[in-house]
Amino acid sequence: MAEGMLIEGMMKVYARDGISKAVVNIDPTNVLMFEGLLALNVYMSAEDVVNCGLCNHEFGAIALQRFLEQKQTTIVDDDVTVLGHYDYIFGLQALQVYTKNMVPSSTSIQKFASAKRELARQAFNVLLSKPEYINVKDVLRLRMLNYVWGRQAFDALFIEKKRKGFRLTVEDVVMLSEADAK
């Protein structure tokens, strides 16, 4: 009975402040109570997942699975970055969901690099596998992040343009040469 009242009290906290505030009131060994709290959840953010993980890593892993189920088609690069800052494996799982529906841009890859370099490398490999999404600005950003990635992106861009029968424009060549001069 006391456990039911505790969950009811946590529901009130959760309704007011979100799951990450309510989870701090749970005994870190009481996984069933945490799962009961998650069952009430309508929406969870990446920050909520991290806060659950900070209370108990197992809570974080459970929350991550729920979060990824909720955000299968709506996960964004900021979510991947937040999770990657907390834990590489969390970030990698989020990146896998992210890349099922989206191709990471060079801007996203920069965000992932700020969390974990390996996340950025994984995302770069996805982008490289879909050269039709690479543009000159991506090449420039990637070159600033990692010269080799920039070079590989340029090669993929050049081959893709050639395959489609397009050429690099004068503006593209100027932008690339200015970047080389730096």
PDB file of C-alpha atoms in Angstrom:
ATOM      1  CA  MET A   1       0.000   0.000   0.000  1.00  0.00           C
ATOM      2  CA  ALA A   2       2.825   2.374   0.858  1.00  0.00           C
ATOM      3  CA  GLU A   3       4.408   1.719  -2.514  1.00  0.00           C
ATOM      4  CA  GLY A   4       1.138   2.711  -4.237  1.00  0.00           C
ATOM      5  CA  MET A   5       1.055   5.970  -2.304  1.00  0.00           C
ATOM      6  CA  LEU A   6       4.691   6.599  -3.169  1.00  0.00           C
ATOM      7  CA  ILE A   7       3.983   6.121  -6.874  1.00  0.00           C
ATOM      8  CA  GLU A   8       0.961   8.424  -6.570  1.00  0.00           C
ATOM      9  CA  GLY A   9       3.179  11.064  -4.944  1.00  0.00           C
ATOM     10  CA  MET A  10       5.777  10.635  -7.673  1.00  0.00           C
ATOM     11  CA  MET A  11       3.041  11.002 -10.291  1.00  0.00           C
ATOM     12  CA  LYS A  12       2.266  14.427  -8.871  1.00  0.00           C
ATOM     13  CA  VAL A  13       5.945  15.378  -8.963  1.00  0.00           C
ATOM     14  CA  TYR A  14       6.217  13.945 -12.465  1.00  0.00           C
ATOM     15  CA  ALA A  15       3.165  15.846 -13.701  1.00  0.00           C
ATOM     16  CA  ARG A  16       4.652  19.063 -12.352  1.00  0.00           C
ATOM     17  CA  ASP A  17       8.393  18.660 -13.048  1.00  0.00           C
ATOM     18  CA  GLY A  18       8.921  15.729 -15.411  1.00  0.00           C
ATOM     19  CA  ILE A  19      10.333  12.249 -14.984  1.00  0.00           C
ATOM     20  CA  SER A  20      13.877  13.356 -14.238  1.00  0.00           C
ATOM     21  CA  LYS A  21      12.666  15.096 -11.065  1.00  0.00           C
ATOM     22  CA  ALA A  22      10.480  12.189  -9.957  1.00  0.00           C
ATOM     23  CA  VAL A  23      13.132   9.513 -10.502  1.00  0.00           C
ATOM     24  CA  VAL A  24      15.421  10.927  -7.803  1.00  0.00           C
ATOM     25  CA  ASN A  25      12.814   9.843  -5.236  1.00  0.00           C
ATOM     26  CA  ILE A  26      13.040   6.179  -6.244  1.00  0.00           C
ATOM     27  CA  ASP A  27      15.315   3.719  -4.503  1.00  0.00           C
ATOM     28  CA  PRO A  28      18.041   2.996  -7.111  1.00  0.00           C
ATOM     29  CA  THR A  29      17.543  -0.743  -6.616  1.00  0.00           C
ATOM     30  CA  ASN A  30      13.769  -0.664  -7.198  1.00  0.00           C
ATOM     31  CA  VAL A  31      13.578  -1.250 -10.957  1.00  0.00           C
ATOM     32  CA  LEU A  32       9.907  -2.264 -10.817  1.00  0.00           C
ATOM     33  CA  MET A  33       8.915   1.070  -9.324  1.00  0.00           C
ATOM     34  CA  PHE A  34      10.941   2.885 -11.966  1.00  0.00           C
ATOM     35  CA  GLU A  35       9.248   0.900 -14.732  1.00  0.00           C
ATOM     36  CA  GLY A  36       5.892   1.764 -13.130  1.00  0.00           C
ATOM     37  CA  LEU A  37       6.825   5.432 -13.307  1.00  0.00           C
ATOM     38  CA  LEU A  38       7.872   5.050 -16.948  1.00  0.00           C
ATOM     39  CA  ALA A  39       4.504   3.457 -17.712  1.00  0.00           C
ATOM     40  CA  LEU A  40       2.935   6.832 -16.853  1.00  0.00           C
ATOM     41  CA  ASN A  41       5.199   8.715 -19.193  1.00  0.00           C
ATOM     42  CA  VAL A  42       3.694  10.389 -22.224  1.00  0.00           C
ATOM     43  CA  TYR A  43       6.773  12.237 -23.463  1.00  0.00           C
ATOM     44  CA  MET A  44      10.419  11.957 -22.507  1.00  0.00           C
ATOM     45  CA  SER A  45      13.374  14.064 -23.618  1.00  0.00           C
ATOM     46  CA  ALA A  46      16.998  13.025 -24.076  1.00  0.00           C
ATOM     47  CA  GLU A  47      17.799  15.079 -20.970  1.00  0.00           C
ATOM     48  CA  ASP A  48      15.292  12.989 -19.010  1.00  0.00           C
ATOM     49  CA  VAL A  49      17.087   9.830 -20.140  1.00  0.00           C
ATOM     50  CA  VAL A  50      20.425  11.255 -18.999  1.00  0.00           C
ATOM     51  CA  ASN A  51      18.996  12.314 -15.633  1.00  0.00           C
ATOM     52  CA  CYS A  52      17.562   8.831 -15.123  1.00  0.00           C
ATOM     53  CA  GLY A  53      20.965   7.383 -15.971  1.00  0.00           C
ATOM     54  CA  LEU A  54      22.662   9.694 -13.502  1.00  0.00           C
ATOM     55  CA  CYS A  55      20.420   8.300 -10.744  1.00  0.00           C
ATOM     56  CA  ASN A  56      21.044   4.705 -11.814  1.00  0.00           C
ATOM     57  CA  HIS A  57      22.663   3.545 -15.057  1.00  0.00           C
ATOM     58  CA  GLU A  58      20.139   0.710 -15.344  1.00  0.00           C
ATOM     59  CA  PHE A  59      17.320   3.270 -15.079  1.00  0.00           C
ATOM     60  CA  GLY A  60      19.003   5.207 -17.869  1.00  0.00           C
ATOM     61  CA  ALA A  61      19.188   2.127 -20.091  1.00  0.00           C
ATOM     62  CA  ILE A  62      15.504   1.376 -19.525  1.00  0.00           C
ATOM     63  CA  ALA A  63      14.560   5.011 -20.156  1.00  0.00           C
ATOM     64  CA  LEU A  64      16.691   5.035 -23.320  1.00  0.00           C
ATOM     65  CA  GLN A  65      14.799   2.088 -24.772  1.00  0.00           C
ATOM     66  CA  ARG A  66      11.477   3.816 -24.062  1.00  0.00           C
ATOM     67  CA  PHE A  67      12.787   7.086 -25.495  1.00  0.00           C
ATOM     68  CA  LEU A  68      13.994   5.415 -28.700  1.00  0.00           C
ATOM     69  CA  GLU A  69      10.631   3.674 -29.114  1.00  0.00           C
ATOM     70  CA  GLN A  70       8.852   7.026 -28.731  1.00  0.00           C
ATOM     71  CA  LYS A  71      11.156   8.916 -31.088  1.00  0.00           C
ATOM     72  CA  GLN A  72      11.632   6.327 -33.855  1.00  0.00           C
ATOM     73  CA  THR A  73      10.875   8.811 -36.620  1.00  0.00           C
ATOM     74  CA  THR A  74      11.286  12.117 -34.788  1.00  0.00           C
ATOM     75  CA  ILE A  75      14.704  11.819 -33.150  1.00  0.00           C
ATOM     76  CA  VAL A  76      16.960  14.781 -33.952  1.00  0.00           C
ATOM     77  CA  ASP A  77      20.702  15.341 -33.924  1.00  0.00           C
ATOM     78  CA  ASP A  78      20.503  17.256 -30.631  1.00  0.00           C
ATOM     79  CA  ASP A  79      19.032  14.165 -28.954  1.00  0.00           C
ATOM     80  CA  VAL A  80      21.900  12.032 -30.245  1.00  0.00           C
ATOM     81  CA  THR A  81      24.415  14.630 -29.043  1.00  0.00           C
ATOM     82  CA  VAL A  82      22.933  14.854 -25.533  1.00  0.00           C
ATOM     83  CA  LEU A  83      22.907  11.074 -25.190  1.00  0.00           C
ATOM     84  CA  GLY A  84      26.411  10.814 -26.639  1.00  0.00           C
ATOM     85  CA  HIS A  85      27.738  13.317 -24.103  1.00  0.00           C
ATOM     86  CA  TYR A  86      26.385  11.112 -21.317  1.00  0.00           C
ATOM     87  CA  ASP A  87      27.402   7.698 -22.663  1.00  0.00           C
ATOM     88  CA  TYR A  88      28.895   6.538 -25.957  1.00  0.00           C
ATOM     89  CA  ILE A  89      26.671   3.442 -26.145  1.00  0.00           C
ATOM     90  CA  PHE A  90      23.544   5.540 -25.526  1.00  0.00           C
ATOM     91  CA  GLY A  91      24.635   7.925 -28.279  1.00  0.00           C
ATOM     92  CA  LEU A  92      25.400   5.076 -30.657  1.00  0.00           C
ATOM     93  CA  GLN A  93      21.977   3.500 -30.137  1.00  0.00           C
ATOM     94  CA  ALA A  94      20.334   6.877 -30.725  1.00  0.00           C
ATOM     95  CA  LEU A  95      22.463   7.400 -33.846  1.00  0.00           C
ATOM     96  CA  GLN A  96      21.298   4.064 -35.244  1.00  0.00           C
ATOM     97  CA  VAL A  97      17.663   5.142 -34.849  1.00  0.00           C
ATOM     98  CA  TYR A  98      18.480   8.593 -36.273  1.00  0.00           C
ATOM     99  CA  THR A  99      20.179   7.201 -39.386  1.00  0.00           C
ATOM    100  CA  LYS A 100      17.290   4.845 -40.172  1.00  0.00           C
ATOM    101  CA  ASN A 101      15.215   7.856 -41.203  1.00  0.00           C
ATOM    102  CA  MET A 102      17.711  10.637 -41.844  1.00  0.00           C
ATOM    103  CA  VAL A 103      21.074  11.223 -43.425  1.00  0.00           C
ATOM    104  CA  PRO A 104      23.343  13.204 -41.105  1.00  0.00           C
ATOM    105  CA  SER A 105      24.523  16.540 -42.457  1.00  0.00           C
ATOM    106  CA  SER A 106      27.946  17.980 -41.820  1.00  0.00           C
ATOM    107  CA  THR A 107      26.364  20.219 -39.162  1.00  0.00           C
ATOM    108  CA  SER A 108      25.013  17.147 -37.377  1.00  0.00           C
ATOM    109  CA  ILE A 109      28.397  15.458 -37.652  1.00  0.00           C
ATOM    110  CA  GLN A 110      30.007  18.498 -35.994  1.00  0.00           C
ATOM    111  CA  LYS A 111      27.504  18.215 -33.126  1.00  0.00           C
ATOM    112  CA  PHE A 112      28.231  14.510 -32.727  1.00  0.00           C
ATOM    113  CA  ALA A 113      31.971  15.227 -32.687  1.00  0.00           C
ATOM    114  CA  SER A 114      31.438  17.578 -29.757  1.00  0.00           C
ATOM    115  CA  ALA A 115      29.970  14.612 -27.848  1.00  0.00           C
ATOM    116  CA  LYS A 116      32.151  11.719 -28.983  1.00  0.00           C
ATOM    117  CA  ARG A 117      34.485  11.567 -31.960  1.00  0.00           C
ATOM    118  CA  GLU A 118      33.463   7.999 -32.730  1.00  0.00           C
ATOM    119  CA  LEU A 119      29.796   9.047 -33.072  1.00  0.00           C
ATOM    120  CA  ALA A 120      30.883  11.606 -35.648  1.00  0.00           C
ATOM    121  CA  ARG A 121      32.865   8.958 -37.523  1.00  0.00           C
ATOM    122  CA  GLN A 122      29.863   6.623 -37.615  1.00  0.00           C
ATOM    123  CA  ALA A 123      27.621   9.444 -38.870  1.00  0.00           C
ATOM    124  CA  PHE A 124      30.225  10.463 -41.467  1.00  0.00           C
ATOM    125  CA  ASN A 125      30.279   6.905 -42.827  1.00  0.00           C
ATOM    126  CA  VAL A 126      26.492   7.052 -43.257  1.00  0.00           C
ATOM    127  CA  LEU A 127      26.769  10.388 -45.102  1.00  0.00           C
ATOM    128  CA  LEU A 128      29.568   9.051 -47.277  1.00  0.00           C
ATOM    129  CA  SER A 129      27.436   6.052 -48.229  1.00  0.00           C
ATOM    130  CA  LYS A 130      24.802   8.451 -49.633  1.00  0.00           C
ATOM    131  CA  PRO A 131      26.832  10.877 -51.762  1.00  0.00           C
ATOM    132  CA  GLU A 132      23.733  12.424 -53.322  1.00  0.00           C
ATOM    133  CA  TYR A 133      23.259  14.282 -50.014  1.00  0.00           C
ATOM    134  CA  ILE A 134      26.766  15.793 -49.962  1.00  0.00           C
ATOM    135  CA  ASN A 135      27.200  19.407 -51.061  1.00  0.00           C
ATOM    136  CA  VAL A 136      30.136  21.808 -51.173  1.00  0.00           C
ATOM    137  CA  LYS A 137      29.278  23.330 -47.789  1.00  0.00           C
ATOM    138  CA  ASP A 138      29.387  19.845 -46.281  1.00  0.00           C
ATOM    139  CA  VAL A 139      32.830  19.316 -47.783  1.00  0.00           C
ATOM    140  CA  LEU A 140      34.037  22.606 -46.282  1.00  0.00           C
ATOM    141  CA  ARG A 141      32.627  21.866 -42.805  1.00  0.00           C
ATOM    142  CA  LEU A 142      33.989  18.343 -42.824  1.00  0.00           C
ATOM    143  CA  ARG A 143      37.380  19.571 -43.962  1.00  0.00           C
ATOM    144  CA  MET A 144      37.494  21.898 -40.944  1.00  0.00           C
ATOM    145  CA  LEU A 145      36.538  19.024 -38.655  1.00  0.00           C
ATOM    146  CA  ASN A 146      38.854  16.431 -40.199  1.00  0.00           C
ATOM    147  CA  TYR A 147      40.853  17.043 -43.361  1.00  0.00           C
ATOM    148  CA  VAL A 148      40.663  13.404 -44.478  1.00  0.00           C
ATOM    149  CA  TRP A 149      36.866  13.396 -44.105  1.00  0.00           C
ATOM    150  CA  GLY A 150      36.688  16.583 -46.132  1.00  0.00           C
ATOM    151  CA  ARG A 151      38.791  15.021 -48.848  1.00  0.00           C
ATOM    152  CA  GLN A 152      36.682  11.854 -48.904  1.00  0.00           C
ATOM    153  CA  ALA A 153      33.486  13.915 -49.035  1.00  0.00           C
ATOM    154  CA  PHE A 154      34.913  15.959 -51.919  1.00  0.00           C
ATOM    155  CA  ASP A 155      35.770  12.790 -53.834  1.00  0.00           C
ATOM    156  CA  ALA A 156      32.251  11.423 -53.271  1.00  0.00           C
ATOM    157  CA  LEU A 157      30.710  14.763 -54.316  1.00  0.00           C
ATOM    158  CA  PHE A 158      32.850  14.929 -57.455  1.00  0.00           C
ATOM    159  CA  ILE A 159      32.032  11.338 -58.468  1.00  0.00           C
ATOM    160  CA  GLU A 160      28.316  11.903 -57.820  1.00  0.00           C
ATOM    161  CA  LYS A 161      28.261  15.099 -59.914  1.00  0.00           C
ATOM    162  CA  LYS A 162      30.123  13.338 -62.703  1.00  0.00           C
ATOM    163  CA  ARG A 163      27.732  10.382 -62.540  1.00  0.00           C
ATOM    164  CA  LYS A 164      24.733  12.722 -62.873  1.00  0.00           C
ATOM    165  CA  GLY A 165      26.390  14.683 -65.671  1.00  0.00           C
ATOM    166  CA  PHE A 166      26.827  17.872 -63.626  1.00  0.00           C
ATOM    167  CA  ARG A 167      29.945  19.906 -63.061  1.00  0.00           C
ATOM    168  CA  LEU A 168      31.213  21.871 -60.126  1.00  0.00           C
ATOM    169  CA  THR A 169      30.258  25.515 -60.516  1.00  0.00           C
ATOM    170  CA  VAL A 170      32.761  28.354 -60.479  1.00  0.00           C
ATOM    171  CA  GLU A 171      31.433  29.373 -57.050  1.00  0.00           C
ATOM    172  CA  ASP A 172      32.027  25.849 -55.749  1.00  0.00           C
ATOM    173  CA  VAL A 173      35.606  25.848 -57.010  1.00  0.00           C
ATOM    174  CA  VAL A 174      36.268  29.281 -55.465  1.00  0.00           C
ATOM    175  CA  MET A 175      34.847  28.187 -52.102  1.00  0.00           C
ATOM    176  CA  LEU A 176      36.954  25.032 -52.125  1.00  0.00           C
ATOM    177  CA  SER A 177      40.130  26.844 -53.141  1.00  0.00           C
ATOM    178  CA  GLU A 178      39.615  29.487 -50.429  1.00  0.00           C
ATOM    179  CA  ALA A 179      39.253  26.715 -47.889  1.00  0.00           C
ATOM    180  CA  ASP A 180      42.480  25.136 -49.141  1.00  0.00           C
ATOM    181  CA  ALA A 181      44.256  28.480 -48.788  1.00  0.00           C
ATOM    182  CA  LYS A 182      43.318  28.616 -45.106  1.00  0.00           C
TER     183      LYS A 182
END
